[in-house]
GROMACS .gro file of N, CA and C in nm:
model
  546
    1MET      N    1  16.325  16.519   3.252
    1MET     CA    2  16.208  16.582   3.314
    1MET      C    3  16.103  16.494   3.320
    2ARG      N    4  16.035  16.495   3.437
    2ARG     CA    5  15.923  16.427   3.459
    2ARG      C    6  15.787  16.472   3.403
    3PRO      N    7  15.702  16.377   3.338
    3PRO     CA    8  15.581  16.423   3.270
    3PRO      C    9  15.500  16.449   3.387
    4SER      N   10  15.408  16.551   3.367
    4SER     CA   11  15.323  16.586   3.478
    4SER      C   12  15.200  16.493   3.476
    5PRO      N   13  15.159  16.464   3.624
    5PRO     CA   14  15.049  16.359   3.621
    5PRO      C   15  14.914  16.424   3.561
    6LEU      N   16  14.865  16.301   3.504
    6LEU     CA   17  14.735  16.327   3.437
    6LEU      C   18  14.628  16.357   3.547
    7PRO      N   19  14.536  16.446   3.498
    7PRO     CA   20  14.438  16.511   3.601
    7PRO      C   21  14.333  16.381   3.614
    8ARG      N   22  14.307  16.369   3.764
    8ARG     CA   23  14.211  16.285   3.782
    8ARG      C   24  14.071  16.294   3.732
    9SER      N   25  13.998  16.190   3.663
    9SER     CA   26  13.867  16.216   3.633
    9SER      C   27  13.784  16.215   3.752
   10PRO      N   28  13.670  16.269   3.711
   10PRO     CA   29  13.581  16.279   3.842
   10PRO      C   30  13.511  16.154   3.869
   11HIS      N   31  13.500  16.132   3.995
   11HIS     CA   32  13.426  15.996   4.033
   11HIS      C   33  13.280  15.982   3.962
   12PRO      N   34  13.237  15.863   3.924
   12PRO     CA   35  13.097  15.847   3.879
   12PRO      C   36  12.997  15.907   3.951
   13LYS      N   37  12.996  15.907   4.099
   13LYS     CA   38  12.901  15.961   4.159
   13LYS      C   39  12.902  16.134   4.145
   14ARG      N   40  13.005  16.176   4.155
   14ARG     CA   41  13.017  16.320   4.124
   14ARG      C   42  12.965  16.369   3.979
   15ILE      N   43  12.995  16.281   3.881
   15ILE     CA   44  12.945  16.310   3.741
   15ILE      C   45  12.775  16.319   3.752
   16LEU      N   46  12.712  16.198   3.824
   16LEU     CA   47  12.594  16.205   3.833
   16LEU      C   48  12.517  16.315   3.905
   17ASP      N   49  12.610  16.338   4.023
   17ASP     CA   50  12.544  16.454   4.063
   17ASP      C   51  12.540  16.581   4.003
   18LEU      N   52  12.633  16.603   3.923
   18LEU     CA   53  12.673  16.742   3.851
   18LEU      C   54  12.559  16.717   3.752
   19THR      N   55  12.539  16.618   3.647
   19THR     CA   56  12.449  16.606   3.540
   19THR      C   57  12.302  16.604   3.583
   20LEU      N   58  12.284  16.526   3.657
   20LEU     CA   59  12.147  16.508   3.708
   20LEU      C   60  12.109  16.637   3.814
   21GLY      N   61  12.183  16.665   3.888
   21GLY     CA   62  12.146  16.797   3.972
   21GLY      C   63  12.153  16.905   3.890
   22THR      N   64  12.215  16.917   3.790
   22THR     CA   65  12.203  17.060   3.699
   22THR      C   66  12.089  17.043   3.632
   23ALA      N   67  12.038  16.942   3.578
   23ALA     CA   68  11.942  16.921   3.492
   23ALA      C   69  11.799  16.931   3.576
   24LEU      N   70  11.795  16.902   3.698
   24LEU     CA   71  11.687  16.883   3.778
   24LEU      C   72  11.666  17.038   3.822
   25LEU      N   73  11.794  17.103   3.866
   25LEU     CA   74  11.789  17.253   3.900
   25LEU      C   75  11.720  17.335   3.787
   26ALA      N   76  11.773  17.322   3.663
   26ALA     CA   77  11.706  17.387   3.551
   26ALA      C   78  11.554  17.353   3.527
   27LEU      N   79  11.518  17.240   3.554
   27LEU     CA   80  11.380  17.204   3.547
   27LEU      C   81  11.299  17.270   3.655
   28VAL      N   82  11.347  17.266   3.781
   28VAL     CA   83  11.269  17.291   3.873
   28VAL      C   84  11.282  17.455   3.918
   29ALA      N   85  11.361  17.509   3.852
   29ALA     CA   86  11.410  17.663   3.879
   29ALA      C   87  11.260  17.758   3.876
   30PRO      N   88  11.188  17.746   3.779
   30PRO     CA   89  11.063  17.836   3.795
   30PRO      C   90  10.976  17.785   3.917
   31LEU      N   91  10.976  17.668   3.957
   31LEU     CA   92  10.901  17.631   4.090
   31LEU      C   93  10.965  17.696   4.217
   32LEU      N   94  11.098  17.698   4.217
   32LEU     CA   95  11.179  17.736   4.302
   32LEU      C   96  11.158  17.889   4.313
   33LEU      N   97  11.169  17.965   4.202
   33LEU     CA   98  11.157  18.123   4.212
   33LEU      C   99  10.997  18.141   4.246
   34ALA      N  100  10.900  18.084   4.225
   34ALA     CA  101  10.758  18.103   4.252
   34ALA      C  102  10.774  18.066   4.430
   35GLY      N  103  10.819  17.959   4.464
   35GLY     CA  104  10.815  17.930   4.604
   35GLY      C  105  10.889  18.047   4.668
   36ALA      N  106  11.000  18.107   4.629
   36ALA     CA  107  11.071  18.208   4.703
   36ALA      C  108  10.994  18.348   4.676
   37LEU      N  109  10.931  18.367   4.584
   37LEU     CA  110  10.843  18.479   4.585
   37LEU      C  111  10.722  18.474   4.685
   38VAL      N  112  10.671  18.351   4.706
   38VAL     CA  113  10.558  18.325   4.803
   38VAL      C  114  10.616  18.352   4.929
   39THR      N  115  10.739  18.294   4.940
   39THR     CA  116  10.781  18.286   5.090
   39THR      C  117  10.829  18.433   5.132
   40ALA      N  118  10.873  18.537   5.033
   40ALA     CA  119  10.906  18.669   5.042
   40ALA      C  120  10.785  18.740   5.074
   41LEU      N  121  10.673  18.711   5.020
   41LEU     CA  122  10.550  18.775   5.054
   41LEU      C  123  10.496  18.750   5.176
   42ARG      N  124  10.536  18.638   5.246
   42ARG     CA  125  10.486  18.585   5.362
   42ARG      C  126  10.574  18.608   5.486
   43ARG      N  127  10.691  18.627   5.462
   43ARG     CA  128  10.779  18.638   5.579
   43ARG      C  129  10.805  18.784   5.590
   44PRO      N  130  10.862  18.813   5.738
   44PRO     CA  131  10.910  18.940   5.760
   44PRO      C  132  11.049  18.958   5.687
   45PRO      N  133  11.088  19.085   5.661
   45PRO     CA  134  11.208  19.101   5.604
   45PRO      C  135  11.329  19.056   5.672
   46GLY      N  136  11.420  18.996   5.577
   46GLY     CA  137  11.552  18.930   5.640
   46GLY      C  138  11.589  18.805   5.545
   47GLY      N  139  11.509  18.790   5.445
   47GLY     CA  140  11.556  18.687   5.375
   47GLY      C  141  11.443  18.573   5.321
   48VAL      N  142  11.455  18.472   5.239
   48VAL     CA  143  11.344  18.382   5.206
   48VAL      C  144  11.423  18.233   5.241
   49PHE      N  145  11.546  18.239   5.234
   49PHE     CA  146  11.593  18.103   5.279
   49PHE      C  147  11.615  18.070   5.425
   50VAL      N  148  11.577  17.964   5.486
   50VAL     CA  149  11.629  17.914   5.594
   50VAL      C  150  11.784  17.893   5.601
   51ARG      N  151  11.865  17.916   5.696
   51ARG     CA  152  11.996  17.886   5.700
   51ARG      C  153  12.026  17.806   5.829
   52GLU      N  154  12.075  17.684   5.786
   52GLU     CA  155  12.107  17.605   5.904
   52GLU      C  156  12.267  17.543   5.886
   53THR      N  157  12.332  17.514   6.014
   53THR     CA  158  12.449  17.478   5.992
   53THR      C  159  12.440  17.315   5.988
   54ARG      N  160  12.523  17.244   5.912
   54ARG     CA  161  12.515  17.105   5.893
   54ARG      C  162  12.660  17.032   5.875
   55THR      N  163  12.676  16.912   5.898
   55THR     CA  164  12.802  16.868   5.894
   55THR      C  165  12.822  16.787   5.764
   56GLY      N  166  12.918  16.848   5.683
   56GLY     CA  167  12.952  16.772   5.547
   56GLY      C  168  13.065  16.685   5.546
   57LEU      N  169  13.121  16.651   5.443
   57LEU     CA  170  13.250  16.585   5.393
   57LEU      C  171  13.347  16.596   5.511
   58ASP      N  172  13.393  16.503   5.572
   58ASP     CA  173  13.528  16.510   5.650
   58ASP      C  174  13.475  16.589   5.782
   59GLY      N  175  13.341  16.589   5.798
   59GLY     CA  176  13.295  16.652   5.940
   59GLY      C  177  13.289  16.795   5.914
   60ARG      N  178  13.328  16.862   5.797
   60ARG     CA  179  13.344  17.015   5.784
   60ARG      C  180  13.200  17.054   5.785
   61PRO      N  181  13.156  17.168   5.871
   61PRO     CA  182  13.038  17.215   5.867
   61PRO      C  183  13.013  17.301   5.747
   62PHE      N  184  12.894  17.331   5.693
   62PHE     CA  185  12.875  17.422   5.591
   62PHE      C  186  12.729  17.462   5.627
   63THR      N  187  12.685  17.584   5.556
   63THR     CA  188  12.547  17.640   5.575
   63THR      C  189  12.475  17.600   5.467
   64LEU      N  190  12.373  17.535   5.496
   64LEU     CA  191  12.256  17.465   5.410
   64LEU      C  192  12.154  17.570   5.412
   65ARG      N  193  12.139  17.637   5.300
   65ARG     CA  194  12.027  17.719   5.271
   65ARG      C  195  11.902  17.655   5.188
   66HIS      N  196  11.783  17.682   5.234
   66HIS     CA  197  11.692  17.609   5.163
   66HIS      C  198  11.565  17.690   5.190
   67LEU      N  199  11.451  17.665   5.092
   67LEU     CA  200  11.324  17.735   5.120
   67LEU      C  201  11.266  17.665   5.224
   68PRO      N  202  11.156  17.736   5.312
   68PRO     CA  203  11.084  17.655   5.403
   68PRO      C  204  10.952  17.599   5.336
   69VAL      N  205  10.946  17.604   5.210
   69VAL     CA  206  10.834  17.581   5.140
   69VAL      C  207  10.811  17.414   5.143
   70ARG      N  208  10.733  17.353   5.206
   70ARG     CA  209  10.753  17.213   5.200
   70ARG      C  210  10.651  17.145   5.076
   71ARG      N  211  10.551  17.240   5.034
   71ARG     CA  212  10.470  17.199   4.919
   71ARG      C  213  10.549  17.182   4.802
   72PHE      N  214  10.504  17.062   4.750
   72PHE     CA  215  10.584  17.015   4.623
   72PHE      C  216  10.731  16.976   4.640
   73ARG      N  217  10.770  16.964   4.778
   73ARG     CA  218  10.890  16.932   4.829
   73ARG      C  219  10.990  17.037   4.788
   74LEU      N  220  10.964  17.172   4.755
   74LEU     CA  221  11.050  17.278   4.738
   74LEU      C  222  11.159  17.308   4.835
   75ASP      N  223  11.137  17.256   4.975
   75ASP     CA  224  11.232  17.253   5.060
   75ASP      C  225  11.364  17.166   5.036
   76VAL      N  226  11.334  17.053   4.988
   76VAL     CA  227  11.437  16.951   4.956
   76VAL      C  228  11.507  17.006   4.807
   77LEU      N  229  11.412  17.028   4.735
   77LEU     CA  230  11.465  17.060   4.566
   77LEU      C  231  11.561  17.207   4.573
   78SER      N  232  11.522  17.296   4.685
   78SER     CA  233  11.602  17.415   4.684
   78SER      C  234  11.740  17.382   4.743
   79ARG      N  235  11.786  17.272   4.796
   79ARG     CA  236  11.901  17.242   4.815
   79ARG      C  237  11.989  17.165   4.697
   80LEU      N  238  11.929  17.187   4.578
   80LEU     CA  239  12.002  17.122   4.474
   80LEU      C  240  12.139  17.207   4.444
   81PRO      N  241  12.142  17.342   4.458
   81PRO     CA  242  12.260  17.426   4.431
   81PRO      C  243  12.386  17.381   4.533
   82HIS      N  244  12.357  17.313   4.646
   82HIS     CA  245  12.453  17.250   4.718
   82HIS      C  246  12.504  17.132   4.649
   83VAL      N  247  12.404  17.065   4.594
   83VAL     CA  248  12.467  16.933   4.518
   83VAL      C  249  12.546  16.986   4.387
   84VAL      N  250  12.515  17.086   4.329
   84VAL     CA  251  12.586  17.119   4.214
   84VAL      C  252  12.726  17.190   4.246
   85ARG      N  253  12.740  17.256   4.366
   85ARG     CA  254  12.854  17.318   4.427
   85ARG      C  255  12.944  17.197   4.482
   86GLY      N  256  12.910  17.092   4.502
   86GLY     CA  257  12.977  16.984   4.576
   86GLY      C  258  12.972  16.968   4.722
   87GLU      N  259  12.887  17.043   4.788
   87GLU     CA  260  12.880  17.041   4.930
   87GLU      C  261  12.807  16.910   4.966
   88MET      N  262  12.719  16.878   4.879
   88MET     CA  263  12.591  16.749   4.909
   88MET      C  264  12.607  16.666   4.777
   89SER      N  265  12.544  16.559   4.801
   89SER     CA  266  12.540  16.450   4.669
   89SER      C  267  12.380  16.441   4.673
   90LEU      N  268  12.337  16.406   4.565
   90LEU     CA  269  12.191  16.342   4.535
   90LEU      C  270  12.164  16.235   4.646
   91VAL      N  271  12.239  16.138   4.651
   91VAL     CA  272  12.187  16.054   4.737
   91VAL      C  273  12.316  16.029   4.870
   92GLY      N  274  12.272  16.036   4.977
   92GLY     CA  275  12.371  15.994   5.083
   92GLY      C  276  12.287  16.014   5.215
   93PRO      N  277  12.362  16.005   5.338
   93PRO     CA  278  12.295  16.012   5.456
   93PRO      C  279  12.225  16.158   5.456
   94ALA      N  280  12.146  16.178   5.549
   94ALA     CA  281  12.068  16.308   5.580
   94ALA      C  282  12.178  16.388   5.629
   95PRO      N  283  12.166  16.535   5.603
   95PRO     CA  284  12.256  16.636   5.651
   95PRO      C  285  12.207  16.658   5.789
   96LEU      N  286  12.310  16.623   5.880
   96LEU     CA  287  12.269  16.656   6.040
   96LEU      C  288  12.334  16.767   6.086
   97PRO      N  289  12.284  16.833   6.184
   97PRO     CA  290  12.369  16.945   6.249
   97PRO      C  291  12.464  16.917   6.326
   98PRO      N  292  12.570  16.966   6.349
   98PRO     CA  293  12.709  16.917   6.416
   98PRO      C  294  12.640  16.908   6.588
   99GLY      N  295  12.678  16.782   6.619
   99GLY     CA  296  12.643  16.755   6.776
   99GLY      C  297  12.528  16.662   6.760
  100ALA      N  298  12.445  16.661   6.673
  100ALA     CA  299  12.327  16.548   6.644
  100ALA      C  300  12.393  16.423   6.670
  101PRO      N  301  12.320  16.310   6.725
  101PRO     CA  302  12.338  16.179   6.729
  101PRO      C  303  12.380  16.126   6.597
  102GLY      N  304  12.509  16.076   6.595
  102GLY     CA  305  12.561  16.006   6.466
  102GLY      C  306  12.618  16.111   6.372
  103ALA      N  307  12.610  16.237   6.390
  103ALA     CA  308  12.695  16.343   6.302
  103ALA      C  309  12.827  16.330   6.294
  104ASP      N  310  12.894  16.273   6.403
  104ASP     CA  311  13.042  16.269   6.408
  104ASP      C  312  13.099  16.107   6.392
  105SER      N  313  12.993  16.019   6.338
  105SER     CA  314  13.043  15.899   6.311
  105SER      C  315  13.155  15.906   6.211
  106PRO      N  316  13.243  15.821   6.231
  106PRO     CA  317  13.345  15.800   6.101
  106PRO      C  318  13.287  15.765   5.970
  107TRP      N  319  13.188  15.683   5.966
  107TRP     CA  320  13.151  15.651   5.854
  107TRP      C  321  13.056  15.753   5.777
  108ARG      N  322  12.997  15.853   5.847
  108ARG     CA  323  12.913  15.958   5.815
  108ARG      C  324  13.020  16.064   5.740
  109ARG      N  325  13.149  16.078   5.829
  109ARG     CA  326  13.232  16.173   5.778
  109ARG      C  327  13.304  16.144   5.639
  110SER      N  328  13.297  15.999   5.598
  110SER     CA  329  13.328  15.965   5.479
  110SER      C  330  13.273  16.005   5.345
  111VAL      N  331  13.161  16.060   5.364
  111VAL     CA  332  13.076  16.070   5.247
  111VAL      C  333  13.002  16.203   5.260
  112LYS      N  334  12.958  16.279   5.141
  112LYS     CA  335  12.885  16.394   5.150
  112LYS      C  336  12.729  16.379   5.195
  113PRO      N  337  12.649  16.458   5.255
  113PRO     CA  338  12.541  16.414   5.294
  113PRO      C  339  12.436  16.441   5.158
  114GLY      N  340  12.331  16.376   5.164
  114GLY     CA  341  12.239  16.366   5.047
  114GLY      C  342  12.108  16.428   5.042
  115LEU      N  343  12.056  16.456   4.917
  115LEU     CA  344  11.924  16.513   4.930
  115LEU      C  345  11.822  16.401   4.963
  116THR      N  346  11.854  16.266   4.926
  116THR     CA  347  11.776  16.149   4.964
  116THR      C  348  11.869  16.025   4.997
  117GLY      N  349  11.785  15.918   5.051
  117GLY     CA  350  11.897  15.821   5.082
  117GLY      C  351  11.805  15.718   5.147
  118PRO      N  352  11.844  15.598   5.191
  118PRO     CA  353  11.761  15.504   5.263
  118PRO      C  354  11.681  15.559   5.367
  119ALA      N  355  11.742  15.618   5.450
  119ALA     CA  356  11.658  15.674   5.583
  119ALA      C  357  11.572  15.784   5.544
  120GLN      N  358  11.611  15.875   5.467
  120GLN     CA  359  11.500  15.969   5.392
  120GLN      C  360  11.385  15.906   5.342
  121LEU      N  361  11.408  15.805   5.271
  121LEU     CA  362  11.305  15.723   5.184
  121LEU      C  363  11.227  15.632   5.278
  122ARG      N  364  11.273  15.608   5.402
  122ARG     CA  365  11.190  15.516   5.492
  122ARG      C  366  11.152  15.615   5.600
  123ARG      N  367  11.172  15.745   5.613
  123ARG     CA  368  11.118  15.838   5.711
  123ARG      C  369  10.965  15.831   5.753
  124ALA      N  370  10.876  15.797   5.637
  124ALA     CA  371  10.735  15.791   5.681
  124ALA      C  372  10.703  15.674   5.744
  125SER      N  373  10.784  15.570   5.745
  125SER     CA  374  10.753  15.440   5.830
  125SER      C  375  10.779  15.456   5.974
  126ALA      N  376  10.726  15.344   6.043
  126ALA     CA  377  10.731  15.352   6.177
  126ALA      C  378  10.866  15.318   6.242
  127LEU      N  379  10.981  15.351   6.181
  127LEU     CA  380  11.109  15.291   6.208
  127LEU      C  381  11.141  15.341   6.355
  128PRO      N  382  11.201  15.232   6.445
  128PRO     CA  383  11.261  15.298   6.570
  128PRO      C  384  11.353  15.387   6.552
  129TRP      N  385  11.381  15.462   6.652
  129TRP     CA  386  11.478  15.580   6.623
  129TRP      C  387  11.606  15.563   6.590
  130ASP      N  388  11.669  15.434   6.604
  130ASP     CA  389  11.801  15.401   6.581
  130ASP      C  390  11.828  15.343   6.422
  131GLU      N  391  11.711  15.299   6.378
  131GLU     CA  392  11.700  15.226   6.237
  131GLU      C  393  11.750  15.338   6.118
  132PRO      N  394  11.713  15.459   6.115
  132PRO     CA  395  11.766  15.547   6.030
  132PRO      C  396  11.907  15.564   6.024
  133LEU      N  397  11.978  15.560   6.136
  133LEU     CA  398  12.120  15.586   6.142
  133LEU      C  399  12.184  15.428   6.094
  134LEU      N  400  12.100  15.317   6.119
  134LEU     CA  401  12.162  15.211   6.055
  134LEU      C  402  12.147  15.195   5.920
  135LEU      N  403  12.034  15.234   5.850
  135LEU     CA  404  12.016  15.235   5.712
  135LEU      C  405  12.116  15.326   5.641
  136ASP      N  406  12.155  15.439   5.693
  136ASP     CA  407  12.266  15.524   5.633
  136ASP      C  408  12.399  15.456   5.658
  137GLN      N  409  12.418  15.422   5.779
  137GLN     CA  410  12.543  15.351   5.770
  137GLN      C  411  12.568  15.239   5.659
  138HIS      N  412  12.466  15.145   5.663
  138HIS     CA  413  12.455  15.046   5.554
  138HIS      C  414  12.478  15.093   5.416
  139TYR      N  415  12.419  15.202   5.384
  139TYR     CA  416  12.417  15.265   5.271
  139TYR      C  417  12.571  15.307   5.230
  140VAL      N  418  12.642  15.381   5.339
  140VAL     CA  419  12.786  15.417   5.333
  140VAL      C  420  12.878  15.315   5.306
  141GLU      N  421  12.846  15.192   5.360
  141GLU     CA  422  12.930  15.075   5.372
  141GLU      C  423  12.935  15.000   5.247
  142HIS      N  424  12.816  15.021   5.155
  142HIS     CA  425  12.797  14.921   5.044
  142HIS      C  426  12.753  15.020   4.932
  143GLN      N  427  12.782  15.118   4.927
  143GLN     CA  428  12.756  15.240   4.809
  143GLN      C  429  12.823  15.199   4.691
  144TRP      N  430  12.754  15.210   4.588
  144TRP     CA  431  12.790  15.222   4.437
  144TRP      C  432  12.689  15.286   4.347
  145ILE      N  433  12.724  15.323   4.255
  145ILE     CA  434  12.653  15.395   4.178
  145ILE      C  435  12.498  15.332   4.135
  146GLY      N  436  12.519  15.200   4.123
  146GLY     CA  437  12.375  15.129   4.099
  146GLY      C  438  12.287  15.156   4.217
  147LEU      N  439  12.327  15.158   4.329
  147LEU     CA  440  12.241  15.167   4.469
  147LEU      C  441  12.204  15.318   4.448
  148ASP      N  442  12.290  15.386   4.408
  148ASP     CA  443  12.221  15.538   4.424
  148ASP      C  444  12.129  15.555   4.299
  149LEU      N  445  12.142  15.506   4.190
  149LEU     CA  446  12.031  15.506   4.078
  149LEU      C  447  11.898  15.423   4.146
  150ALA      N  448  11.913  15.322   4.208
  150ALA     CA  449  11.804  15.247   4.276
  150ALA      C  450  11.723  15.335   4.373
  151LEU      N  451  11.797  15.418   4.445
  151LEU     CA  452  11.759  15.496   4.548
  151LEU      C  453  11.682  15.622   4.496
  152LEU      N  454  11.753  15.677   4.393
  152LEU     CA  455  11.701  15.798   4.306
  152LEU      C  456  11.549  15.756   4.248
  153LEU      N  457  11.528  15.624   4.196
  153LEU     CA  458  11.416  15.570   4.117
  153LEU      C  459  11.311  15.558   4.240
  154GLY      N  460  11.355  15.493   4.363
  154GLY     CA  461  11.263  15.480   4.457
  154GLY      C  462  11.205  15.603   4.536
  155THR      N  463  11.306  15.705   4.520
  155THR     CA  464  11.250  15.863   4.563
  155THR      C  465  11.163  15.901   4.461
  156ALA      N  466  11.169  15.898   4.335
  156ALA     CA  467  11.093  15.940   4.238
  156ALA      C  468  10.950  15.876   4.262
  157ARG      N  469  10.951  15.727   4.275
  157ARG     CA  470  10.820  15.654   4.319
  157ARG      C  471  10.738  15.692   4.427
  158ALA      N  472  10.838  15.756   4.544
  158ALA     CA  473  10.768  15.786   4.660
  158ALA      C  474  10.699  15.929   4.647
  159LEU      N  475  10.774  16.015   4.566
  159LEU     CA  476  10.703  16.139   4.537
  159LEU      C  477  10.567  16.146   4.452
  160ARG      N  478  10.556  16.015   4.397
  160ARG     CA  479  10.424  15.988   4.306
  160ARG      C  480  10.327  15.946   4.383
  161ALA      N  481  10.397  15.870   4.515
  161ALA     CA  482  10.281  15.805   4.594
  161ALA      C  483  10.176  15.875   4.684
  162ALA      N  484  10.079  15.822   4.724
  162ALA     CA  485   9.975  15.898   4.796
  162ALA      C  486  10.048  15.957   4.902
  163PRO      N  487  10.015  16.072   4.944
  163PRO     CA  488  10.045  16.156   5.054
  163PRO      C  489  10.012  16.055   5.204
  164GLY      N  490  10.130  16.048   5.264
  164GLY     CA  491  10.082  15.991   5.423
  164GLY      C  492  10.119  15.824   5.396
  165GLN      N  493  10.137  15.767   5.277
  165GLN     CA  494  10.170  15.638   5.272
  165GLN      C  495  10.295  15.610   5.323
  166ALA      N  496  10.279  15.488   5.392
  166ALA     CA  497  10.420  15.460   5.458
  166ALA      C  498  10.511  15.381   5.382
  167HIS      N  499  10.630  15.380   5.378
  167HIS     CA  500  10.722  15.307   5.286
  167HIS      C  501  10.817  15.212   5.387
  168LEU      N  502  10.770  15.100   5.430
  168LEU     CA  503  10.841  15.025   5.528
  168LEU      C  504  10.956  14.952   5.432
  169SER      N  505  11.064  14.909   5.514
  169SER     CA  506  11.172  14.868   5.464
  169SER      C  507  11.137  14.731   5.436
  170ASP      N  508  11.225  14.656   5.344
  170ASP     CA  509  11.176  14.540   5.266
  170ASP      C  510  11.244  14.451   5.379
  171ALA      N  511  11.318  14.484   5.458
  171ALA     CA  512  11.371  14.391   5.571
  171ALA      C  513  11.298  14.425   5.705
  172ASP      N  514  11.187  14.485   5.707
  172ASP     CA  515  11.125  14.506   5.839
  172ASP      C  516  11.053  14.349   5.863
  173HIS      N  517  11.108  14.324   5.984
  173HIS     CA  518  11.085  14.207   6.051
  173HIS      C  519  11.009  14.212   6.196
  174ARG      N  520  10.963  14.312   6.245
  174ARG     CA  521  10.899  14.375   6.350
  174ARG      C  522  10.769  14.296   6.364
  175LEU      N  523  10.702  14.264   6.477
  175LEU     CA  524  10.578  14.230   6.502
  175LEU      C  525  10.488  14.342   6.472
  176ARG      N  526  10.379  14.313   6.435
  176ARG     CA  527  10.261  14.420   6.421
  176ARG      C  528  10.239  14.466   6.564
  177GLY      N  529  10.242  14.596   6.582
  177GLY     CA  530  10.218  14.666   6.706
  177GLY      C  531  10.343  14.698   6.769
  178TYR      N  532  10.478  14.664   6.715
  178TYR     CA  533  10.614  14.691   6.772
  178TYR      C  534  10.598  14.836   6.814
  179SER      N  535  10.661  14.884   6.924
  179SER     CA  536  10.699  15.021   6.950
  179SER      C  537  10.832  15.027   7.011
  180ALA      N  538  10.917  15.130   6.958
  180ALA     CA  539  11.054  15.140   7.015
  180ALA      C  540  11.033  15.194   7.184
  181ALA      N  541  10.936  15.271   7.191
  181ALA     CA  542  10.888  15.326   7.339
  181ALA      C  543  10.877  15.207   7.426
  182GLY      N  544  10.817  15.088   7.384
  182GLY     CA  545  10.775  15.002   7.482
  182GLY      C  546  10.870  14.904   7.515
   0.00000   0.00000   0.00000
């Protein structure tokens, strides 16, 4: 008789998503509840969550539910249940709708979308339209748990930074006044 195979242990990224995602969700639950109540009072009947179809791991679509409240980043934090359920990760490429440019890229299909990532961190900068996709692709091709931790720390710093402050890439080599439209 053959011994049954040992169960696979979870990937370190999944362990990070579960532990930190659950802790963050417990920590911000009162804020999310307050945001949901405020939204319920201001919206017409029909629900407090925005529902959007997004492309997940292996290109499978899933319904992303989140609060529309951008104050205190509740719109992003309200996506934490998707991380705990395993539909998203804390760090990864931004969740894109099916058919969006880059949504069907093989490299993007190989990972779960994330709450934060290199492109989301650099969104406030004056990046040309194609650089966010390149940043996400670079992340996917070079991902490891240390990079995830660095991006999570960068996200925490960005949240504490002054509103409207640009976060340019360290590799930004464009000349002053550069415009992708020109």
